[in-house]
Amino acid sequence: MKTIIKLSIVMCIIIGLSACTPKPEPEESFTPMTSFVVSAILGTNVTESISLALDETEVSTLMKSSVWTRDDSILTQVSTFVVTITDKLGDRYAFSAGQQKDTVVVTRKSDGKQFGFTIKSGLVEDLRQLIASIGTDPVLVKPQYSYMISYDGVYDPTKYVDLDQSYNSVINLFPESILIETTDTIDPEAPIDYVLRVNLGKYITVYLEEIPNEEFPFEPGWRYVSIGSGALHGPENQLYLVSEWDLGINSKLFYYPSVEGPQTLNLAELNLSNYTIETIKYGILMTSKPSSGVVNDDILNVLMDYIGESLTQTAVPHVADFNRMMTFETDLGFLYVNEWGFILDEDPLIPGVAYYEIPGKVDLMNLLFELEFYTRIPIDRDLPDLTPKTLFPYTPDPITLSSQEQADLLEALDVSKWTQSNLIPWEPLTYEPKYELFTADDSYLYFNYPTYQDCPFVIIQVDGDTYYVTLEHFLTIKAVMDEIESTH
């Protein structure tokens, strides 16, 4: 009986102890590689970071191809990391190579909790080699960190400006499709346009000199782009040719994203001072060189006629296509304009602009001509012999001028009243020449004007060079040509 009682007591104690022992907590699940890889560090040296230089699909596919076996015991092991990668969620994966199995320690960004996994041996080395090969491929570099614009063509490493993290979407600005490898030679100290410093040791340098397009001379040409470990071209860099068409990336890099600015931009109160029409190649419009002037009442009136007195800040649908046509200096910074709108930039060295979209596209060619006309640039180029020889009114036959008619027309032309334009309308589609002349040295001269009664000036083109005369002056010339035409 005593034995039965003793056994009963022991059983109760055992059952009681069992009831008091805490049950093990269920292991928290974690599914690895649910997001693309965005950065990598080889070894432990952060200077070898290949951040945002990865072919996300290829790297992520390799990692997902392995069987991930949960094993938290490796969290207490001492390991040497071969590769550390971060995905778009911010979770960090630290890979170590082993003889039987490779291991991975995952640190979750949201709470810092760690998870251990084993994967097949050899995967880490494959991953390291893949990342190393991608990181040394200049075509796959995605600009992310800093840039410098050279306003004098000289490289200055102290002038770099950091790009903030909102530039993550500005990637792969130099894809393989726009790079044409060349064996040309270039002076490394030649004037530069800008430099992108990428991933703590890679550089994309855009040189300033333009290489003409020999096949289509009136189309934009090419520029040299050097990509490699040196800021200026050298044996460690590869030289490429990139079309001017494809270099319209400054906006994406330097003017994105938008920043706060005045909600309404009142041109009449903005205090525009000076303006510059940039060197541009745009559709049927080109410039031989920049032209500058002081913003007077006439120029302000022209802007308000084309655009209206006030502009309202809006989204940035066209900043990616931003092509700076002219620059105004204002009391709020710099104001840039293209056919889409105005871009207010308080400081060009700090990324971000406020954007004001114009309702409807502006006739930019006419706007630039009117602005430049009111600048009245003195002629600084040599003119051909403008003595008229033949007049081409829209009649069946050209008119060969007599000596007196030549003298009368030359006096009426009166070059002292012309002003110079640096704008070149290669195909003056909105201008209709009515009178054309051949001069004594066979130069070709013709007059371009819209409905001239509504325009303050008329354009004269002489062998590709462009000039302005006032409407009043043109009507004087026209009267002489009409008189000559009536006598023939």
PDB file of C-alpha atoms in Angstrom, residues 1-8:
ATOM      1  CA  MET A   1       0.000   0.000   0.000  1.00  0.00           C
ATOM      2  CA  LYS A   2       2.837   2.334   0.967  1.00  0.00           C
ATOM      3  CA  THR A   3       4.508   1.479  -2.318  1.00  0.00           C
ATOM      4  CA  ILE A   4       1.403   2.430  -4.292  1.00  0.00           C
ATOM      5  CA  ILE A   5       1.153   5.720  -2.410  1.00  0.00           C
ATOM      6  CA  LYS A   6       4.818   6.493  -3.074  1.00  0.00           C
ATOM      7  CA  LEU A   7       4.409   5.777  -6.797  1.00  0.00           C
ATOM      8  CA  SER A   8       1.355   7.975  -6.922  1.00  0.00           C
TER       9      SER A   8
END
